[in-house]
C-alpha positions as a printed Julia matrix, in Angstrom:
175×3 Matrix{Float64}:
 -38.98   23.48  -13.48
 -35.78   25.43  -13.82
 -32.81   23.92  -12.02
 -29.15   24.77  -11.72
 -26.83   21.9   -10.85
 -23.06   21.87  -10.61
 -21.74   18.67  -12.16
 -18.04   17.89  -11.86
 -17.36   21.58  -11.22
 -19.41   22.98  -14.11
 -22.78   24.66  -13.59
 -25.71   23.62  -15.76
 -29.05   25.44  -15.9
 -31.94   23.57  -17.47
 -35.72   23.42  -17.6
 -36.71   19.88  -16.62
 -39.86   17.89  -16.03
 -40.47   17.52  -12.28
 -40.45   13.72  -12.62
 -37.12   13.51  -14.5
 -34.66   11.19  -12.78
 -31.15   12.44  -12.06
 -29.64    9.59  -14.1
 -31.58   10.76  -17.18
 -30.66   14.39  -16.56
 -26.98   13.46  -16.47
 -27.09   11.16  -19.5
 -29.68   12.79  -21.75
 -29.72   16.48  -20.84
 -26.01   17.13  -20.32
 -24.49   14.18  -22.16
 -22.49   12.53  -19.37
 -23.1     8.89  -20.23
 -20.56    7.41  -17.82
 -23.29    6.98  -15.23
 -25.13    3.84  -16.27
 -28.85    3.3   -16.09
 -29.64   -0.26  -15.13
 -32.63   -1.18  -13.06
 -34.67    1.88  -11.99
 -35.18    0.22   -8.62
 -31.86    1.01   -6.88
 -30.86   -2.65   -6.89
 -27.92   -2.72   -9.29
 -25.95    0.38   -8.26
 -24.58    1.13  -11.74
 -25.97    4.67  -11.45
 -24.17    5.76   -8.25
 -23.07    9.4    -8.26
 -22.3    11.79   -5.42
 -24.87   14.4    -4.46
 -23.2    16.96   -2.22
 -20.42   14.44   -1.51
 -22.8    11.6    -0.56
 -23.2     8.54   -2.8
 -26.74    8.18   -4.14
 -28.35    5.92   -6.69
 -29.33    8.43   -9.34
 -32.15    6.25  -10.66
 -34.12    7.01   -7.51
 -33.28   10.72   -7.18
 -35.24   13.34   -9.08
 -33.21   15.92  -10.98
 -35.11   18.7    -9.17
 -33.73   17.33   -5.89
 -30.24   18.24   -7.18
 -31.16   21.9    -7.75
 -28.49   24.08   -6.15
 -26.35   21.07   -5.29
 -23.07   19.57   -6.5
 -23.03   16.27   -8.35
 -19.9    14.27   -9.03
 -19.98   11.56  -11.67
 -17.48    8.97  -12.8
 -16.26   11.5   -15.38
 -15.18   13.69  -12.44
 -12.73   11.14  -11.03
  -9.97   11.81  -13.55
  -8.1    15.08  -12.92
  -6.07   16.9   -15.55
  -5.48   13.72  -17.51
  -4.47   11.71  -14.43
  -6.62    8.74  -13.52
  -7.85    8.46   -9.96
  -6.08    5.63   -8.08
  -9.38    3.74   -7.98
  -9.57    3.88  -11.77
  -5.95    2.72  -11.98
  -6.64   -0.08   -9.5
  -9.62   -1.38  -11.47
  -7.49   -1.39  -14.62
  -4.4    -2.9   -13.01
  -6.19   -5.6   -11.04
  -8.87   -6.41  -13.6
 -11.71   -5.18  -11.41
 -13.93   -4.74  -14.41
 -15.27   -7.15  -16.94
 -18.13   -5.93  -19.12
 -17.9    -2.49  -17.47
 -21.57   -1.98  -16.78
 -21.31   -1.84  -12.99
 -17.92   -0.11  -13.07
 -19.04    3.55  -12.77
 -21.03    2.83   -9.63
 -18.28    0.63   -8.21
 -15.69    3.37   -8.86
 -17.77    6.09   -7.21
 -18.57    3.93   -4.2
 -14.96    2.82   -3.85
 -13.64    6.39   -4.07
 -16.08    7.46   -1.36
 -15.02    4.53    0.83
 -11.32    5.38    0.48
 -11.97    9.07    1.15
 -13.63    8.14    4.44
 -11.63    5.03    5.33
  -8.23    5.05    3.59
  -7.2     1.54    4.65
 -10.3    -0.68    4.48
 -10.24   -4.39    5.1
 -11.57   -6.87    2.57
 -14.76   -7.17    4.63
 -15.21   -3.38    4.69
 -14.76   -3.17    0.93
 -17.27   -5.96    0.38
 -19.73   -4.21    2.69
 -19.27   -0.89    0.83
 -20.04   -2.44   -2.56
 -22.76   -4.75   -1.26
 -25.44   -2.45   -2.66
 -24.16   -3.04   -6.17
 -24.43   -5.98   -8.49
 -21.65   -7.24  -10.71
 -22.85  -10.12  -12.83
 -19.44  -10.85  -14.37
 -17.14  -11.42  -11.39
 -17.11  -12.92   -7.95
 -16.04   -9.5    -6.63
 -12.54  -10.85   -5.89
 -10.83   -8.54   -8.39
 -13.01   -5.62   -7.36
 -11.79   -6.02   -3.78
  -8.19   -6.34   -5.02
  -8.66   -3.17   -7.09
  -9.84   -1.14   -4.12
  -7.01   -2.49   -1.95
  -4.55   -1.54   -4.73
  -5.94    2.01   -4.72
  -5.65    2.16   -0.93
  -2.01    1.12   -1.15
  -1.23    3.45   -4.1
  -3.02    6.74   -3.35
  -0.89    8.56   -5.96
  -0.91   12.23   -6.89
  -4.49   12.27   -8.19
  -5.78   12.93   -4.66
  -9.14   11.4    -5.45
 -10.39   12.73   -2.14
 -10.27   16.32   -3.33
 -13.74   17.7    -3.68
 -14.75   18.08   -7.31
 -17.62   20.21   -8.3
 -18.09   21.96   -5.0
 -18.24   25.41   -6.58
 -21.28   27.59   -6.07
 -23.39   27.62   -9.26
 -24.89   30.99   -8.36
 -21.47   32.63   -8.35
 -20.63   31.58  -11.91
 -23.64   32.52  -14.01
 -21.41   33.36  -16.99
 -20.05   29.81  -17.07
 -23.44   28.12  -16.96
 -23.51   25.62  -19.79
 -26.54   25.75  -22.09
């Protein structure tokens, strides 16, 4: 099937198998390997991306379901060389260890802060409860999200990335 998907603001047109998972489309077809593939059962959360501004576990979404939609991946958090405050928070507060869960944690945390700029510890823990980190007790992850809430910075992580219309930019469609 032919699909056109806008990923982090850039339109991609591809022929894909109807059963191709979105995580594999992102990693294998367009080379964005920041989204991690972990469990294929939506348990670990390492594959969280945004589909039309809603967090989804891309291991349980078919690529054809993203046709005509906007996807935002962890690569889309950084803007013009400036890290998103969530990325800065995870670095500053040691919210990552091995890094495997980090892309999903970052995407979920950014969504949380966009919709609730001053979350409590309990709200942060609830937001990331659908994700597994095997390296930490989540303490530094919570601290990282709180740091980002307290230091929103100029990156304006809440700005909508990749919301352009793929049909209006046929010339810029990547191969």
